[in-house]
PDB file of C-alpha atoms in Angstrom:
ATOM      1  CA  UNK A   1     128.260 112.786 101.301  1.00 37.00           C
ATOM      2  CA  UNK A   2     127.377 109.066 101.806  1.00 37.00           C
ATOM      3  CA  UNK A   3     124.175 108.236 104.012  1.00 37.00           C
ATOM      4  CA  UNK A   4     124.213 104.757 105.552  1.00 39.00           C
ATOM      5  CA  UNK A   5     121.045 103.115 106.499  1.00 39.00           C
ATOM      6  CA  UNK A   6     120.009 100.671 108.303  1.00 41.00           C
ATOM      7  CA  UNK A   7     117.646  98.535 106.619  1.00 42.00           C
ATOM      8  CA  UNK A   8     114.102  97.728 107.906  1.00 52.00           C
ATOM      9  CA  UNK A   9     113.989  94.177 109.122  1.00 55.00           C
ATOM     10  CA  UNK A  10     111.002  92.181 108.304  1.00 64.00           C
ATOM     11  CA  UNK A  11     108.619  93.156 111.083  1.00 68.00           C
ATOM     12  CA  UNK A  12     107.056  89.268 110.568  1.00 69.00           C
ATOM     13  CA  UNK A  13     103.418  88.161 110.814  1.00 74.00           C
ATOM     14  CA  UNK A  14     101.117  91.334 111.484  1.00 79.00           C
ATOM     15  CA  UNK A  15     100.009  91.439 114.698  1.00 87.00           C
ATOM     16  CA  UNK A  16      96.538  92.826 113.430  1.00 88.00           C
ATOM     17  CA  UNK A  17      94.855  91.753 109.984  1.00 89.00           C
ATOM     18  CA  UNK A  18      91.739  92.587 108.658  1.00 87.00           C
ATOM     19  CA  UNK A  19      90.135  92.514 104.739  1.00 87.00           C
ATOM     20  CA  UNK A  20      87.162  95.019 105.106  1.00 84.00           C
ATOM     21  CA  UNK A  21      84.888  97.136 102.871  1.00 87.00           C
ATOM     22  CA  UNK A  22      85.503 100.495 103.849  1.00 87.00           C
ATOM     23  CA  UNK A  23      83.344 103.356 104.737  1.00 83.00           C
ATOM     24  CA  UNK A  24      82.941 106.499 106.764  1.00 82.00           C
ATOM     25  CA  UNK A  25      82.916 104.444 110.044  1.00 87.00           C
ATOM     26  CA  UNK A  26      86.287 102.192 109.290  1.00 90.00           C
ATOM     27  CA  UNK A  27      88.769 104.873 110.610  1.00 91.00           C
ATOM     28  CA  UNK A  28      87.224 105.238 113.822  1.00 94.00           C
ATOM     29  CA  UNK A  29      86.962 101.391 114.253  1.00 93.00           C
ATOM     30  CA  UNK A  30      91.069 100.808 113.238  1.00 95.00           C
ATOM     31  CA  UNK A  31      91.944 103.837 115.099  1.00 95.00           C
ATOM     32  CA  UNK A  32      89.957 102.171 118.337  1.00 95.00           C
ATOM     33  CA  UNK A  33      92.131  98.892 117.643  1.00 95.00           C
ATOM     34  CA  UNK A  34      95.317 100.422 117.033  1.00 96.00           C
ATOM     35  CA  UNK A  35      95.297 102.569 120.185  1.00 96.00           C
ATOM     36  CA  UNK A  36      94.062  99.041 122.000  1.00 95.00           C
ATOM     37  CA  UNK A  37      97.621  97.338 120.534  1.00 95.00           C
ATOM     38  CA  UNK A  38      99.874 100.596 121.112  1.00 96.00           C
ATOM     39  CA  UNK A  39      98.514 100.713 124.834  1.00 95.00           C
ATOM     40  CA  UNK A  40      99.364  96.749 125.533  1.00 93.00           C
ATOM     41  CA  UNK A  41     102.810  97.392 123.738  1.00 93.00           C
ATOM     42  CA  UNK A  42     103.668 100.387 126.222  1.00 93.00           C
ATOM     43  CA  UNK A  43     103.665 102.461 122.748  1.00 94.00           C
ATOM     44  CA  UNK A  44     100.537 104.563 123.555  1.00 94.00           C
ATOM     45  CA  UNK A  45     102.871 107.962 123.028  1.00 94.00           C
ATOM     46  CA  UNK A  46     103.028 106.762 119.456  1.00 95.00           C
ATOM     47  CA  UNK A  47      99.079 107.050 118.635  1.00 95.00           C
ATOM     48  CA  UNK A  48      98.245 110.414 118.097  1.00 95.00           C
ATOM     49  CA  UNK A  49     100.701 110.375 115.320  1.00 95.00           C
ATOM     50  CA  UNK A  50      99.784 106.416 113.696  1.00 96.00           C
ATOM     51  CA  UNK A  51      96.005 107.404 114.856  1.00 96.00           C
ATOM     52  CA  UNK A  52      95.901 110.135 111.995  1.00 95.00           C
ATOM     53  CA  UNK A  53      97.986 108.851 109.623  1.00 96.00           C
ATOM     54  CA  UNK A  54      95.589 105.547 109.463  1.00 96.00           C
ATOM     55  CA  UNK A  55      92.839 107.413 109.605  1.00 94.00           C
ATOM     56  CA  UNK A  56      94.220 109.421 106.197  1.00 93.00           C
ATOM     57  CA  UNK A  57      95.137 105.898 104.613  1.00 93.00           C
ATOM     58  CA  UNK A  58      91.552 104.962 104.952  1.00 93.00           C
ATOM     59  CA  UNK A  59      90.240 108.202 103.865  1.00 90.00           C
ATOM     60  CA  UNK A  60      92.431 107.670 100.756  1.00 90.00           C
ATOM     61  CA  UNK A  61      90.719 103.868 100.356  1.00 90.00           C
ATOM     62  CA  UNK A  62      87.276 105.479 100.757  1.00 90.00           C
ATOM     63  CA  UNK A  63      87.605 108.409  98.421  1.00 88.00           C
ATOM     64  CA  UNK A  64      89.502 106.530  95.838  1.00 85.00           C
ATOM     65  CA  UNK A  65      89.215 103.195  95.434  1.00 86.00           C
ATOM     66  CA  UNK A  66      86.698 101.238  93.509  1.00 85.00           C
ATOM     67  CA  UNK A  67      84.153  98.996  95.964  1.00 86.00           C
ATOM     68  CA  UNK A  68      86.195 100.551  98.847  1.00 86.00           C
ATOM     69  CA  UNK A  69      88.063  96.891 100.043  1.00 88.00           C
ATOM     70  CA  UNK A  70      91.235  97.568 101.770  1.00 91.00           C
ATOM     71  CA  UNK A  71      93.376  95.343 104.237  1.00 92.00           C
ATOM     72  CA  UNK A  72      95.209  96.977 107.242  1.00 93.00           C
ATOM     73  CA  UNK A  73      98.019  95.335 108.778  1.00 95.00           C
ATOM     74  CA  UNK A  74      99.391  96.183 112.215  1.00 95.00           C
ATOM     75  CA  UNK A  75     102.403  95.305 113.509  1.00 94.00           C
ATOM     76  CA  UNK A  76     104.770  95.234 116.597  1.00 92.00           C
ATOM     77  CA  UNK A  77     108.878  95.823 115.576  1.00 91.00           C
ATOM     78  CA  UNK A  78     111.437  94.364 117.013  1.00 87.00           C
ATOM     79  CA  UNK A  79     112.767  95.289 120.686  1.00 83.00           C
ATOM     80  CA  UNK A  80     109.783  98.015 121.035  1.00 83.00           C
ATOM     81  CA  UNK A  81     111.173 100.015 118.554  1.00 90.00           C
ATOM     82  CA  UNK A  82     107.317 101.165 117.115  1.00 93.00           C
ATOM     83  CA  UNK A  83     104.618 100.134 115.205  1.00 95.00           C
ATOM     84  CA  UNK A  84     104.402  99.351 111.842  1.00 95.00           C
ATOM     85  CA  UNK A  85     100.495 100.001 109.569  1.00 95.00           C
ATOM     86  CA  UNK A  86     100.166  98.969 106.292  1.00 94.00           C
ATOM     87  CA  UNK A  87      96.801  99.433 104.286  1.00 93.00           C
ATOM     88  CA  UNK A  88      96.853  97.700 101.070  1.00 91.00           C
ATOM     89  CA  UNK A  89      94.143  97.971  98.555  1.00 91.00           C
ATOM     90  CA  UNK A  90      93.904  96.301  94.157  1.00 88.00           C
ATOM     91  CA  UNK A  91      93.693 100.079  92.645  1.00 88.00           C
ATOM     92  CA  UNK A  92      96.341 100.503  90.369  1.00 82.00           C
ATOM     93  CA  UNK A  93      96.719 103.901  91.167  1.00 82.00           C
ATOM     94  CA  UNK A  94      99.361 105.583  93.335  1.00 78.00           C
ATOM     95  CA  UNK A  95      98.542 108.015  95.072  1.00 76.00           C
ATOM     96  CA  UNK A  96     100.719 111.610  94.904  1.00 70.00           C
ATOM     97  CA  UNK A  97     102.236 113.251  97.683  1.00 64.00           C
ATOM     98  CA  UNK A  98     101.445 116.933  96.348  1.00 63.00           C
ATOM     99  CA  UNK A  99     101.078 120.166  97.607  1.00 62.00           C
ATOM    100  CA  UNK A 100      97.742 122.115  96.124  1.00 59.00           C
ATOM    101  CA  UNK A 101      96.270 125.036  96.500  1.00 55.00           C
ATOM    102  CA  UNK A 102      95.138 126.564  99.670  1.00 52.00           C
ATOM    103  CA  UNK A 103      92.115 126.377  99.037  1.00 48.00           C
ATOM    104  CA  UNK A 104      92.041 122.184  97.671  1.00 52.00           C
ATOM    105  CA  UNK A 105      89.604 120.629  99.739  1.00 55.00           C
ATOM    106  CA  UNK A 106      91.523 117.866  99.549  1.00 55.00           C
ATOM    107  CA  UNK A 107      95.148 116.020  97.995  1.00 57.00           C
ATOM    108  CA  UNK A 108      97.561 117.011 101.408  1.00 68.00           C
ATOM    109  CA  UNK A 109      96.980 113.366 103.041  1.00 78.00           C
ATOM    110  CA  UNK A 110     100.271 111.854 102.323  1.00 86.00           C
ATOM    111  CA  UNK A 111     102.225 115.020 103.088  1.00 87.00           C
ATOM    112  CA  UNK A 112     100.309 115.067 106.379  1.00 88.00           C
ATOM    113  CA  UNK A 113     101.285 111.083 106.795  1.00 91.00           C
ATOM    114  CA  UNK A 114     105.110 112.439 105.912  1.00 90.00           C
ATOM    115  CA  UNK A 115     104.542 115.074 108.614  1.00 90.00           C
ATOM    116  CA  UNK A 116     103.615 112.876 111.845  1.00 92.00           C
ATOM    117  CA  UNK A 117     105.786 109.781 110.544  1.00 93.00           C
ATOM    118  CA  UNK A 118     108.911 108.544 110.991  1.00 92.00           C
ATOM    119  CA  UNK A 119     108.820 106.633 107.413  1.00 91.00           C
ATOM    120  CA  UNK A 120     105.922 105.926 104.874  1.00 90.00           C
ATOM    121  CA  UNK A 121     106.455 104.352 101.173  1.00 89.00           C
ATOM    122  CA  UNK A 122     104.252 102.483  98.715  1.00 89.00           C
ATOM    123  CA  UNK A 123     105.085  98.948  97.398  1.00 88.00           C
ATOM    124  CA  UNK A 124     103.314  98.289  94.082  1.00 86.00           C
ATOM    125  CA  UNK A 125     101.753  94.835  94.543  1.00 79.00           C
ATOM    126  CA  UNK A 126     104.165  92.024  92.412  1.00 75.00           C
ATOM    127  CA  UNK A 127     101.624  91.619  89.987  1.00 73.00           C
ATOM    128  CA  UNK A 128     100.971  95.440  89.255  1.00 69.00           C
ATOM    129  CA  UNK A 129      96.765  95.457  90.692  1.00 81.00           C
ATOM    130  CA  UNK A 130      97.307  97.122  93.800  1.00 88.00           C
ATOM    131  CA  UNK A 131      99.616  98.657  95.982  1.00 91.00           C
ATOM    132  CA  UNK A 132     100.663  99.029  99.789  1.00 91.00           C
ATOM    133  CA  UNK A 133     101.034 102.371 101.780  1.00 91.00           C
ATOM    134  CA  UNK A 134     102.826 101.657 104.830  1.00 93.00           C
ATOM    135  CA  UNK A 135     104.125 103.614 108.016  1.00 94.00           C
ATOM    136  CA  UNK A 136     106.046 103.436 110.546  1.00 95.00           C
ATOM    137  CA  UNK A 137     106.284 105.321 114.288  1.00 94.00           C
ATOM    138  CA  UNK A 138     109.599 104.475 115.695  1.00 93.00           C
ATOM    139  CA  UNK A 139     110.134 105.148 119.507  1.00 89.00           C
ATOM    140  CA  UNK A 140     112.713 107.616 119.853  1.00 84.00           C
ATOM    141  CA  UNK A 141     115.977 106.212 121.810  1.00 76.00           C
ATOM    142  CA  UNK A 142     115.407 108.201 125.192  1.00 80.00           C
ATOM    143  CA  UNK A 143     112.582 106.464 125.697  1.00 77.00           C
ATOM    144  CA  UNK A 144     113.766 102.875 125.138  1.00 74.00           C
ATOM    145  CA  UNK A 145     114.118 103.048 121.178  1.00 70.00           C
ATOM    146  CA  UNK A 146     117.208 101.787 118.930  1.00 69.00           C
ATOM    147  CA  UNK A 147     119.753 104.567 118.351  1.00 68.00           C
ATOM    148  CA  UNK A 148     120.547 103.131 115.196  1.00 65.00           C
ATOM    149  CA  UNK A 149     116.695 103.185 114.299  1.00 62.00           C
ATOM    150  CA  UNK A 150     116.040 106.833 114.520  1.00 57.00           C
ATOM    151  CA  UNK A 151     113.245 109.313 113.658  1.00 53.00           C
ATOM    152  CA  UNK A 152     113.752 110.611 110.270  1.00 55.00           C
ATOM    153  CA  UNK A 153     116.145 113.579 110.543  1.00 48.00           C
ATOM    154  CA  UNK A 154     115.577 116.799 110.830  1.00 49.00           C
ATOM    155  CA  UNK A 155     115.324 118.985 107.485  1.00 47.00           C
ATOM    156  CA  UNK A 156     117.964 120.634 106.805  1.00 45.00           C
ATOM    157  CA  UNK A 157     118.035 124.714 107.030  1.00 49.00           C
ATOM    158  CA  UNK A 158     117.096 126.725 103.088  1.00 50.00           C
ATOM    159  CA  UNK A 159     120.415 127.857 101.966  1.00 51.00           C
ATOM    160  CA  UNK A 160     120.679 131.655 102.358  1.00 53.00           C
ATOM    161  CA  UNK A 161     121.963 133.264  99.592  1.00 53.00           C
ATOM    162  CA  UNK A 162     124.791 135.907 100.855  1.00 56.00           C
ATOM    163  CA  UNK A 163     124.142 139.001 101.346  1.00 56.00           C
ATOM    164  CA  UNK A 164     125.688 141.122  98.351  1.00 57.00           C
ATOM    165  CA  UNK A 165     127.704 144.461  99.595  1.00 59.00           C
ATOM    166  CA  UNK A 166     126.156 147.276  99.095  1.00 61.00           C
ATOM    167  CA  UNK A 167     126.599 149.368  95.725  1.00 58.00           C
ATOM    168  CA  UNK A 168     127.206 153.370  96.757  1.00 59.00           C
ATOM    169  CA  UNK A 169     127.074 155.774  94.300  1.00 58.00           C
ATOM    170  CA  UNK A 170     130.201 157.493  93.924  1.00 58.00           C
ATOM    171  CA  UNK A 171     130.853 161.326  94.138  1.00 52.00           C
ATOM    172  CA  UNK A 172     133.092 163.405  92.508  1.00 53.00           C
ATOM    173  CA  UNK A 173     135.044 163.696  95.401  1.00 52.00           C
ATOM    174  CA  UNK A 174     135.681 160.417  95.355  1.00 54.00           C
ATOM    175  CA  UNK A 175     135.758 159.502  91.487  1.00 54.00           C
ATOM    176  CA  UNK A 176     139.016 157.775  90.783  1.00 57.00           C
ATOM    177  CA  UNK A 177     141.397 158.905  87.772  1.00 56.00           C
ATOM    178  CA  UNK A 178     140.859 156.595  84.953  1.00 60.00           C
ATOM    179  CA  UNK A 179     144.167 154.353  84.216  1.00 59.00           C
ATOM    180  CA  UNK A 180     146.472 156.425  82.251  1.00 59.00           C
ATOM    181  CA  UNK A 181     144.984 159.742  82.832  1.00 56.00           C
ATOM    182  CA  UNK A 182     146.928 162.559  84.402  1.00 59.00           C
ATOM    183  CA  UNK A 183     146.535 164.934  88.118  1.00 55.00           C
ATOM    184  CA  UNK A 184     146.282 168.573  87.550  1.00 55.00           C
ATOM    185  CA  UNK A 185     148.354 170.285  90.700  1.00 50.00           C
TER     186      UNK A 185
END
């Protein structure tokens, strides 16, 4: 089956823009200024979910990347159709969307920024130093959205393999006369 997408427009100058050193106090400082934009926007239903997945793309910058300098972007789209965050750092290294062990302290970030986003990706930077992780929280059509700009869809239901009929032993009541063989009377 053929999927057609609409492609993401160019959501234009960032709204937001800072070039920081990172640390253990950065989340709650971006969080604190996205929530300020998504509140002037009318988008505040959108934080909880952009709130946390920031806060886990700066967690990622502080855990992983050397001298801890990121940039976050914020920005408006179009026709108040959500909010776009990008945090872009110069470590090579892409991060892994992997699921560990129950017990990992850590490594579930980007499936947690899968869970409570409507799209995420990474853009290696042109000249292969650093790389982008971006979101985006769309606002669903009923409340003013783009119905051709929807929320991710939802997963699809795990095939179910069919049940198989059930095998009964037979009896020898009910044993059938091989091919060829003959009925006593």
């Amino acid at each position: 089956m053929n999927h057609v997408l609409v492609p993401r427009r160019n959501p234009g100058e960032p709204v937001y823009r800072a070039d920081l050193a990172l640390g253990e106090h950065s989340a709650r400082h971006l969080r604190r200024v996205l929530r300020l934009y998504l509140t002037t926007w009318d988008l505040l239903f959108l934080a909880d979910a952009a709130e946390l997945a920031l806060t886990e793309l700066i967690a990622n910058v502080v855990r992983h990347v050397p001298g801890r300098r990121g940039r976050t972007y914020i920005f408006q789209l179009p026709n108040r159709e959500g909010v776009r965050v990008e945090v872009a750092d110069d470590s090579p290294v892409v991060p892994l969307a992997i699921k560990g062990d129950a017990m990992d302290e850590g490594g579930r970030g980007l499936l947690l920024v899968n869970a409570v986003t409507d799209d995420w990706g990474i853009v290696k930077q042109w000249d292969q130093v650093g790389k982008t992780i971006w979101f985006e929280c769309l606002t669903p059509p009923e409340l003013g959205g783009s119905p051709l700009r929807t929320a991710k869809p939802e997963p699809r239901p795990e095939p179910r393999p069919e049940p198989k009929p059930e095998l009964r032993p037979e009896t020898r009541s009910e044993a059938k006369p091989e091919p060829g063989a003959r009925r006593r009377s």
